[in-house]
Amino acid sequence: MEAAGPRSRDARGRAASQPGSRAEKSPPESRKVYMDYNATTPLEPEVIRAMTEAMQEAWGNPSSPYPAGRKAKEIINAARENLAKMIGGRPQDMIFTSGGTESNNLVIHSVVKHFHKIHAAVGGTAEHPSPVEGALPHIITCTVEHDSILLPLEHLLEERVAEVTFVPVSKVNGQAEAEDILAAVRPATCLVTIMLANNETGVIMPVPEISRRVRALNQQRAAGGLPGVLVHTDAAQALGKQRVDVRDLGVDFLTVVGHKFYGPRIGALYIRGLGELTPLYPMLFGGGQERNFRPGTENTPMIAGLGKAAELVAENCEAYEAHMRDVRDYLEERLAAEFGKRIHLNSQFPGTERLPNTCNFSILGPQLQGRLVLAQCRTLLASMGAACHSDHGDRGCGLPIPPAKNCGCPAPRKRTVWKKMLGSSEKRTRDL
């Protein structure tokens, strides 16, 4: 659920409540409180201005030579630079996409195609067969990934196009542990894809350690004539909430999703050394935009908004993070004080870092179902499961949400899992 039309910074994420009928009696001066920022975020005013200006002044085709076209191309180039700055990458390694789902699918598509291409070119002989002769490409992921990773991989598995290992996360720390990832590697492994932070528990995955160990393993594999393993992380939930740097992460691919950090619903993909070090194969063919990797006339206003949102994150990320952590901790203190032993904070794993804005908890009680409680709340806009599961019946209302299930959340808690995700301007002065 989203707040209805927030605009000003002080009011971002909240809007006036609108009773469904005259019979409803809302408390005086009540306002909607939006606490589902991991599902989507409202647009920053600066982002709206950048998009509006692009629609008015840069309406031309970016490939055209006249002023409106040149202006559009300038805006796109500036946005690419802002995105690269936000993640510590190079502008030439950024490709614009329609969103996280396309970016994730593009990575999977590319590594599978590259696997077949290099083995068709190299092959083996009767005396010296290839170590992966006859094998399908093998991909490793974890069980709490977003559906835009899990479902494409399940499809490849069903179609016998690839082999996939779904590594469970630890019930002790909620993470996909590097040791388990490395243990799943086979001779035909070509990709490890692990999200940077989970959207429902907020747990931050050990991506830098996984990348470091994969790089070390790749040196051994090269000596044995085995293909290298590429590393991808879906950073959708981490961006805008903590500093993200591809150099520290050591990844080959990184997915960017604009609407998770106050930008528009458009995305991007980082590819380390695009065209030189890391392969990328287009899923679409057309006019040659984005250096033929993602053709189609560029959506200049959306790209302008994404670039502005990235610029704001690069400038203010530390302040955003500190504020969200302060309000999140205050919320959890108030919940514990109010409910005592009846509440369980599901994402507090000892020694595990988590997103500063995410609170996942269960309120225990006989016959208590979180979705029914939320249905009675006229001021709180929150959720129980991932927004992308809202059309999937019980799966979309935390019965149980997959990460809670896979992290070992006991059965009595599964039906009462609530998520509260705070934004960068939510205040603690209100009685939460």
Coordinates of C-alpha atoms in Angstrom, one line a residue:
M1 CA 0.0 0.0 0.0
E2 CA 1.1 3.5 -0.7
A3 CA 0.3 6.9 0.8
A4 CA -1.9 8.9 -1.5
G5 CA 0.0 11.6 -3.4
P6 CA 2.6 12.9 -0.9
R7 CA 4.5 15.9 -2.2
S8 CA 6.3 18.1 0.4
R9 CA 9.4 16.7 2.1
D10 CA 7.9 17.1 5.6
A11 CA 4.8 15.3 4.6
R12 CA 6.5 12.7 2.4
G13 CA 5.0 9.2 3.0
R14 CA 1.8 10.6 4.6
A15 CA -1.4 11.9 3.3
A16 CA -4.8 12.9 4.6
S17 CA -7.0 10.0 5.4
Q18 CA -10.1 9.6 3.3
P19 CA -12.8 7.6 5.0
G20 CA -14.5 5.0 2.8
S21 CA -18.0 6.2 3.8
R22 CA -19.8 8.8 5.9
A23 CA -20.5 6.1 8.5
E24 CA -16.8 5.9 9.3
K25 CA -15.6 8.1 12.1
S26 CA -11.9 8.8 11.9
P27 CA -10.1 10.4 14.8
P28 CA -9.8 14.2 14.5
E29 CA -6.9 15.4 12.4
S30 CA -5.8 11.8 11.7
R31 CA -3.4 11.2 8.9
K32 CA -2.2 8.2 7.0
V33 CA 1.2 7.0 8.2
Y34 CA 3.1 5.2 5.3
M35 CA 5.4 2.5 6.5
D36 CA 6.0 0.3 3.5
Y37 CA 9.1 2.0 2.0
N38 CA 10.6 -1.3 0.9
A39 CA 7.7 -1.8 -1.5
T40 CA 8.0 1.7 -3.1
T41 CA 8.9 5.2 -2.2
P42 CA 7.2 8.5 -3.1
L43 CA 9.0 10.7 -5.6
E44 CA 11.2 13.4 -4.1
P45 CA 10.1 17.0 -5.1
E46 CA 13.5 17.5 -6.8
V47 CA 12.9 14.3 -8.8
I48 CA 9.5 15.5 -9.9
R49 CA 11.0 18.8 -11.1
A50 CA 13.7 17.0 -13.0
M51 CA 11.2 14.8 -14.8
T52 CA 8.9 17.7 -15.6
E53 CA 11.7 19.8 -17.0
A54 CA 12.8 16.9 -19.2
M55 CA 9.3 16.5 -20.5
Q56 CA 9.0 20.2 -21.3
E57 CA 12.6 20.9 -22.6
A58 CA 14.0 17.6 -23.7
W59 CA 11.1 16.1 -25.6
G60 CA 13.2 15.3 -28.7
N61 CA 14.6 11.9 -29.6
P62 CA 18.0 11.6 -27.9
S63 CA 19.5 10.4 -31.2
S64 CA 18.4 13.5 -33.1
P65 CA 20.8 16.4 -33.8
Y66 CA 18.4 19.4 -33.1
P67 CA 18.4 21.2 -29.8
A68 CA 15.6 19.2 -28.1
G69 CA 17.4 15.9 -29.0
R70 CA 20.8 17.1 -27.9
K71 CA 19.2 18.3 -24.6
A72 CA 17.8 14.8 -24.1
K73 CA 21.1 13.2 -24.8
E74 CA 22.8 15.5 -22.3
I75 CA 20.3 14.6 -19.6
I76 CA 20.8 10.9 -20.2
N77 CA 24.6 11.2 -20.0
A78 CA 24.3 13.3 -16.7
A79 CA 22.0 10.7 -15.2
R80 CA 24.4 7.9 -16.1
E81 CA 27.2 9.8 -14.4
N82 CA 25.0 10.3 -11.3
L83 CA 24.2 6.6 -11.1
A84 CA 27.8 5.6 -11.5
K85 CA 28.8 8.1 -8.7
M86 CA 26.1 6.7 -6.4
I87 CA 27.6 3.1 -6.6
G88 CA 31.3 3.9 -7.1
G89 CA 31.3 2.7 -10.7
R90 CA 32.1 4.1 -14.2
P91 CA 29.4 5.7 -16.3
Q92 CA 30.3 3.5 -19.3
D93 CA 29.5 0.5 -17.2
M94 CA 25.8 1.5 -16.6
I95 CA 22.9 0.4 -18.8
F96 CA 19.4 1.8 -18.3
T97 CA 16.5 -0.7 -18.1
S98 CA 12.8 -0.7 -17.3
G99 CA 13.4 -1.8 -13.8
G100 CA 14.8 -4.5 -11.4
T101 CA 13.0 -7.4 -13.1
E102 CA 14.5 -6.7 -16.5
S103 CA 18.0 -6.1 -15.0
N104 CA 17.9 -9.4 -13.1
N105 CA 16.6 -11.3 -16.1
L106 CA 19.2 -9.7 -18.3
V107 CA 22.0 -10.9 -16.1
I108 CA 20.7 -14.5 -16.0
H109 CA 20.1 -14.5 -19.8
S110 CA 23.6 -13.2 -20.4
V111 CA 25.5 -15.7 -18.3
V112 CA 23.6 -18.7 -19.7
K113 CA 24.2 -17.5 -23.3
H114 CA 27.9 -16.8 -22.5
F115 CA 28.4 -20.3 -21.1
H116 CA 27.1 -21.9 -24.3
K117 CA 29.1 -19.5 -26.5
I118 CA 32.4 -20.1 -24.9
H119 CA 32.0 -23.8 -24.7
A120 CA 30.9 -24.0 -28.3
A121 CA 34.0 -22.1 -29.3
V122 CA 36.5 -24.0 -27.1
G123 CA 35.0 -27.4 -26.9
G124 CA 37.1 -30.5 -26.3
T125 CA 38.8 -33.4 -28.0
A126 CA 38.6 -37.1 -27.7
E127 CA 41.9 -37.1 -25.9
H128 CA 41.3 -34.0 -23.9
P129 CA 37.5 -33.5 -23.3
S130 CA 36.3 -30.3 -21.8
P131 CA 35.8 -30.5 -18.0
V132 CA 32.2 -29.3 -18.5
E133 CA 31.5 -31.3 -21.7
G134 CA 27.7 -32.0 -21.9
A135 CA 26.9 -30.1 -18.7
L136 CA 24.3 -27.4 -18.4
P137 CA 25.2 -24.0 -17.0
H138 CA 24.9 -24.0 -13.2
I139 CA 23.7 -21.0 -11.2
I140 CA 23.8 -20.5 -7.4
T141 CA 21.3 -18.3 -5.5
C142 CA 19.6 -18.3 -2.1
T143 CA 16.1 -19.1 -1.0
V144 CA 15.0 -15.6 0.0
E145 CA 15.7 -13.8 -3.3
H146 CA 13.2 -11.6 -5.1
D147 CA 10.9 -13.4 -7.5
S148 CA 12.6 -11.7 -10.4
I149 CA 15.6 -14.0 -9.6
L150 CA 13.8 -17.1 -8.3
L151 CA 11.2 -17.4 -11.0
P152 CA 13.5 -17.1 -14.0
L153 CA 15.8 -19.6 -12.5
E154 CA 13.0 -22.0 -11.7
H155 CA 11.9 -21.6 -15.3
L156 CA 15.3 -22.5 -16.6
L157 CA 15.4 -25.5 -14.3
E158 CA 12.0 -26.7 -15.5
E159 CA 13.0 -26.2 -19.2
R160 CA 16.3 -28.0 -18.5
V161 CA 18.2 -25.1 -19.8
A162 CA 20.3 -24.7 -16.6
E163 CA 21.0 -26.3 -13.3
V164 CA 20.3 -24.2 -10.2
T165 CA 21.2 -24.6 -6.5
F166 CA 19.0 -22.7 -4.0
V167 CA 21.1 -22.3 -0.9
P168 CA 19.0 -21.8 2.3
V169 CA 19.8 -18.9 4.6
S170 CA 21.1 -19.6 8.1
K171 CA 18.5 -19.8 10.8
V172 CA 21.2 -18.3 13.1
N173 CA 21.9 -15.1 11.3
G174 CA 19.4 -14.9 8.4
Q175 CA 22.2 -14.7 5.8
A176 CA 23.3 -16.8 2.8
E177 CA 26.7 -17.7 4.2
A178 CA 29.8 -17.7 2.0
E179 CA 30.8 -21.1 3.1
D180 CA 27.5 -22.6 1.9
I181 CA 27.7 -20.7 -1.4
L182 CA 31.2 -21.9 -2.1
A183 CA 30.3 -25.5 -1.2
A184 CA 27.6 -25.5 -3.9
V185 CA 30.1 -24.6 -6.7
R186 CA 30.4 -27.2 -9.5
P187 CA 32.7 -27.3 -12.6
A188 CA 29.8 -25.8 -14.7
T189 CA 29.0 -23.0 -12.3
C190 CA 28.8 -19.7 -14.1
L191 CA 26.9 -17.3 -11.8
V192 CA 26.4 -16.6 -8.1
T193 CA 23.5 -14.2 -7.5
I194 CA 22.8 -13.0 -4.0
M195 CA 20.8 -10.0 -3.0
L196 CA 22.6 -7.3 -1.1
A197 CA 19.8 -6.9 1.5
N198 CA 16.6 -8.7 2.0
N199 CA 13.4 -6.7 1.5
E200 CA 11.4 -8.4 4.3
T201 CA 13.9 -9.0 7.1
G202 CA 16.4 -6.2 6.2
V203 CA 19.3 -8.6 6.7
I204 CA 22.4 -7.6 4.8
M205 CA 24.1 -10.4 3.0
P206 CA 27.9 -11.0 3.0
V207 CA 28.3 -10.1 -0.6
P208 CA 31.9 -8.7 -0.3
E209 CA 33.1 -12.0 1.3
I210 CA 31.3 -14.1 -1.3
S211 CA 32.9 -12.0 -4.1
R212 CA 36.3 -12.2 -2.5
R213 CA 36.2 -16.0 -2.2
V214 CA 34.8 -16.5 -5.7
R215 CA 37.7 -14.4 -7.1
A216 CA 40.2 -16.6 -5.3
L217 CA 38.4 -19.7 -6.5
N218 CA 38.4 -18.4 -10.1
Q219 CA 42.2 -18.4 -10.1
Q220 CA 42.2 -22.1 -9.3
R221 CA 39.5 -22.8 -11.9
A222 CA 41.4 -21.0 -14.6
A223 CA 44.4 -23.2 -13.9
G224 CA 42.2 -26.3 -14.3
G225 CA 40.6 -25.1 -17.5
L226 CA 37.2 -24.3 -15.9
P227 CA 35.1 -21.3 -16.7
G228 CA 35.1 -18.3 -14.3
V229 CA 32.2 -17.7 -11.9
L230 CA 30.5 -14.3 -12.2
V231 CA 28.9 -12.6 -9.2
H232 CA 25.7 -10.5 -9.3
T233 CA 23.9 -8.7 -6.5
D234 CA 20.4 -7.2 -6.6
A235 CA 21.0 -4.0 -4.6
A236 CA 17.4 -2.8 -4.9
Q237 CA 16.7 -2.6 -1.2
A238 CA 20.1 -1.3 0.0
L239 CA 20.4 1.7 -2.3
G240 CA 19.3 4.9 -0.5
K241 CA 19.6 3.2 2.9
Q242 CA 23.3 2.6 3.2
R243 CA 26.4 3.4 1.2
V244 CA 26.9 1.0 -1.8
D245 CA 30.2 0.8 -3.6
V246 CA 30.8 -1.8 -6.3
R247 CA 34.5 -1.7 -5.6
D248 CA 34.0 -2.8 -2.0
L249 CA 31.4 -5.4 -3.1
G250 CA 33.6 -6.8 -5.8
V251 CA 30.7 -7.8 -8.0
D252 CA 30.5 -8.2 -11.7
F253 CA 26.8 -7.1 -11.9
L254 CA 24.6 -4.9 -9.7
T255 CA 20.9 -4.2 -10.1
V256 CA 19.6 -0.7 -9.5
V257 CA 15.8 0.0 -8.9
G258 CA 14.8 3.7 -8.9
H259 CA 11.5 3.6 -7.0
K260 CA 13.2 2.2 -3.9
F261 CA 15.1 5.4 -3.3
Y262 CA 12.5 8.1 -4.2
G263 CA 13.0 7.9 -7.9
P264 CA 10.7 6.8 -10.7
R265 CA 9.9 3.2 -11.7
I266 CA 12.8 2.6 -13.9
G267 CA 16.1 0.8 -13.3
A268 CA 19.7 0.2 -14.4
L269 CA 22.3 -2.5 -14.5
Y270 CA 26.0 -2.1 -13.6
I271 CA 28.3 -4.4 -15.5
R272 CA 32.0 -4.4 -14.5
G273 CA 34.1 -3.6 -17.6
L274 CA 31.1 -3.8 -19.9
G275 CA 32.2 -5.4 -23.2
E276 CA 35.7 -6.0 -21.9
L277 CA 35.7 -7.9 -18.7
T278 CA 32.1 -9.0 -18.2
P279 CA 29.8 -10.3 -20.9
L280 CA 26.3 -8.9 -21.6
Y281 CA 24.0 -10.2 -24.3
P282 CA 20.9 -8.3 -25.3
M283 CA 17.4 -9.7 -24.9
L284 CA 16.0 -7.2 -27.3
F285 CA 17.1 -6.1 -30.8
G286 CA 16.3 -2.8 -32.4
G287 CA 17.7 0.7 -32.9
G288 CA 21.0 0.3 -31.2
Q289 CA 20.4 2.5 -28.1
E290 CA 22.5 1.8 -25.0
R291 CA 25.3 0.5 -27.2
N292 CA 23.0 -2.2 -28.6
F293 CA 22.8 -3.9 -25.1
R294 CA 19.3 -2.5 -24.4
P295 CA 17.8 -1.0 -27.6
G296 CA 14.7 1.2 -27.7
T297 CA 14.3 5.0 -27.7
E298 CA 15.3 6.2 -24.2
N299 CA 12.7 7.3 -21.8
T300 CA 14.3 10.7 -21.1
P301 CA 12.0 11.9 -18.3
M302 CA 12.2 8.7 -16.3
I303 CA 16.0 8.6 -16.8
A304 CA 16.2 12.2 -15.7
G305 CA 14.3 11.4 -12.5
L306 CA 16.5 8.3 -11.8
G307 CA 19.6 10.5 -12.2
K308 CA 18.3 13.1 -9.8
A309 CA 17.4 10.5 -7.2
A310 CA 20.8 9.0 -7.5
E311 CA 22.4 12.4 -7.1
L312 CA 20.4 13.0 -3.9
V313 CA 21.5 9.6 -2.5
A314 CA 25.1 10.3 -3.3
E315 CA 24.9 13.6 -1.4
N316 CA 22.8 12.6 1.6
C317 CA 23.1 8.8 2.1
E318 CA 24.8 9.0 5.5
A319 CA 22.2 11.4 6.8
Y320 CA 19.4 9.2 5.5
E321 CA 20.8 6.2 7.1
A322 CA 21.4 7.8 10.5
H323 CA 17.9 9.2 10.6
M324 CA 16.2 6.0 9.6
R325 CA 18.1 3.9 12.1
D326 CA 17.2 6.4 14.9
V327 CA 13.5 6.2 14.1
R328 CA 13.6 2.4 13.5
D329 CA 15.2 1.8 16.9
Y330 CA 12.7 4.1 18.6
L331 CA 9.8 2.2 17.0
E332 CA 11.2 -1.1 18.2
E333 CA 11.7 0.3 21.7
R334 CA 8.0 1.5 21.8
L335 CA 6.8 -1.9 20.5
A336 CA 8.7 -3.8 23.1
A337 CA 7.5 -1.4 25.9
E338 CA 3.9 -1.7 24.7
F339 CA 3.6 -5.5 24.0
G340 CA 6.3 -7.0 26.2
K341 CA 6.7 -10.7 25.7
R342 CA 3.8 -10.8 23.2
I343 CA 6.1 -9.3 20.5
H344 CA 9.0 -10.9 18.7
L345 CA 11.4 -8.9 16.5
N346 CA 12.1 -11.3 13.7
S347 CA 15.0 -9.6 12.1
Q348 CA 17.2 -9.0 15.1
F349 CA 19.9 -11.7 14.5
P350 CA 22.9 -11.4 16.9
G351 CA 25.9 -10.1 15.1
T352 CA 24.1 -9.5 11.8
E353 CA 23.9 -6.2 10.1
R354 CA 20.5 -5.1 8.8
L355 CA 19.0 -2.2 6.9
P356 CA 18.5 0.9 9.1
N357 CA 14.8 1.3 8.1
T358 CA 13.4 -2.3 8.3
C359 CA 11.5 -3.7 11.3
N360 CA 9.9 -7.2 10.9
F361 CA 8.0 -8.4 14.0
S362 CA 5.3 -10.7 15.1
I363 CA 2.6 -10.0 17.7
L364 CA 1.6 -13.3 19.4
G365 CA -2.0 -14.0 20.3
P366 CA -4.7 -16.7 19.8
Q367 CA -6.4 -16.4 16.4
L368 CA -4.5 -13.2 15.8
Q369 CA -3.8 -12.6 12.0
G370 CA -1.8 -9.6 11.0
R371 CA -3.7 -9.0 7.7
L372 CA -7.0 -8.8 9.6
V373 CA -5.5 -6.3 12.1
L374 CA -4.1 -4.2 9.3
A375 CA -7.4 -4.2 7.5
Q376 CA -8.9 -2.4 10.5
C377 CA -6.2 0.2 10.7
R378 CA -7.4 3.5 9.1
T379 CA -4.2 5.4 9.7
L380 CA -1.4 2.9 9.1
L381 CA -0.2 1.8 5.7
A382 CA 2.0 -1.3 6.2
S383 CA 2.3 -4.8 4.9
M384 CA 3.0 -8.4 5.9
G385 CA 4.7 -9.7 2.8
A386 CA 6.5 -8.5 -0.3
A387 CA 4.3 -6.2 -2.4
C388 CA 5.1 -8.3 -5.5
H389 CA 3.2 -11.2 -3.8
S390 CA 0.0 -9.2 -3.1
D391 CA -1.8 -11.0 -5.9
H392 CA -0.8 -14.4 -4.7
G393 CA -3.2 -15.0 -1.9
D394 CA -1.8 -16.1 1.4
R395 CA 1.8 -15.8 0.1
G396 CA 1.3 -12.0 -0.1
C397 CA 0.0 -11.6 3.4
G398 CA 2.8 -13.3 5.3
L399 CA 1.3 -16.8 5.6
P400 CA 4.2 -17.2 5.8
I401 CA 6.4 -14.7 4.0
P402 CA 9.2 -16.7 2.4
P403 CA 12.1 -15.0 4.3
A404 CA 10.3 -15.5 7.7
K405 CA 9.7 -19.1 6.8
N406 CA 13.2 -19.8 5.5
C407 CA 14.9 -18.1 8.5
G408 CA 13.2 -20.5 10.9
C409 CA 10.3 -18.3 12.1
P410 CA 8.2 -20.7 14.3
A411 CA 4.7 -21.6 13.0
P412 CA 2.7 -19.6 15.5
R413 CA 4.5 -16.4 14.4
K414 CA 4.1 -16.8 10.7
R415 CA 0.5 -15.7 10.6
T416 CA 1.3 -12.5 12.5
V417 CA 4.4 -11.3 10.7
W418 CA 4.3 -7.5 10.1
K419 CA 6.8 -5.4 8.3
K420 CA 7.4 -1.7 9.0
M421 CA 9.7 0.0 6.7
L422 CA 10.6 3.6 7.4
G423 CA 11.5 6.4 5.1
S424 CA 14.2 9.1 5.3
S425 CA 11.7 11.8 6.6
E426 CA 9.6 9.7 9.0
K427 CA 9.5 11.4 12.4
R428 CA 9.7 9.8 15.9
T429 CA 7.7 12.6 17.6
R430 CA 4.5 10.9 16.6
D431 CA 3.1 8.1 18.8
L432 CA 4.0 5.1 16.7

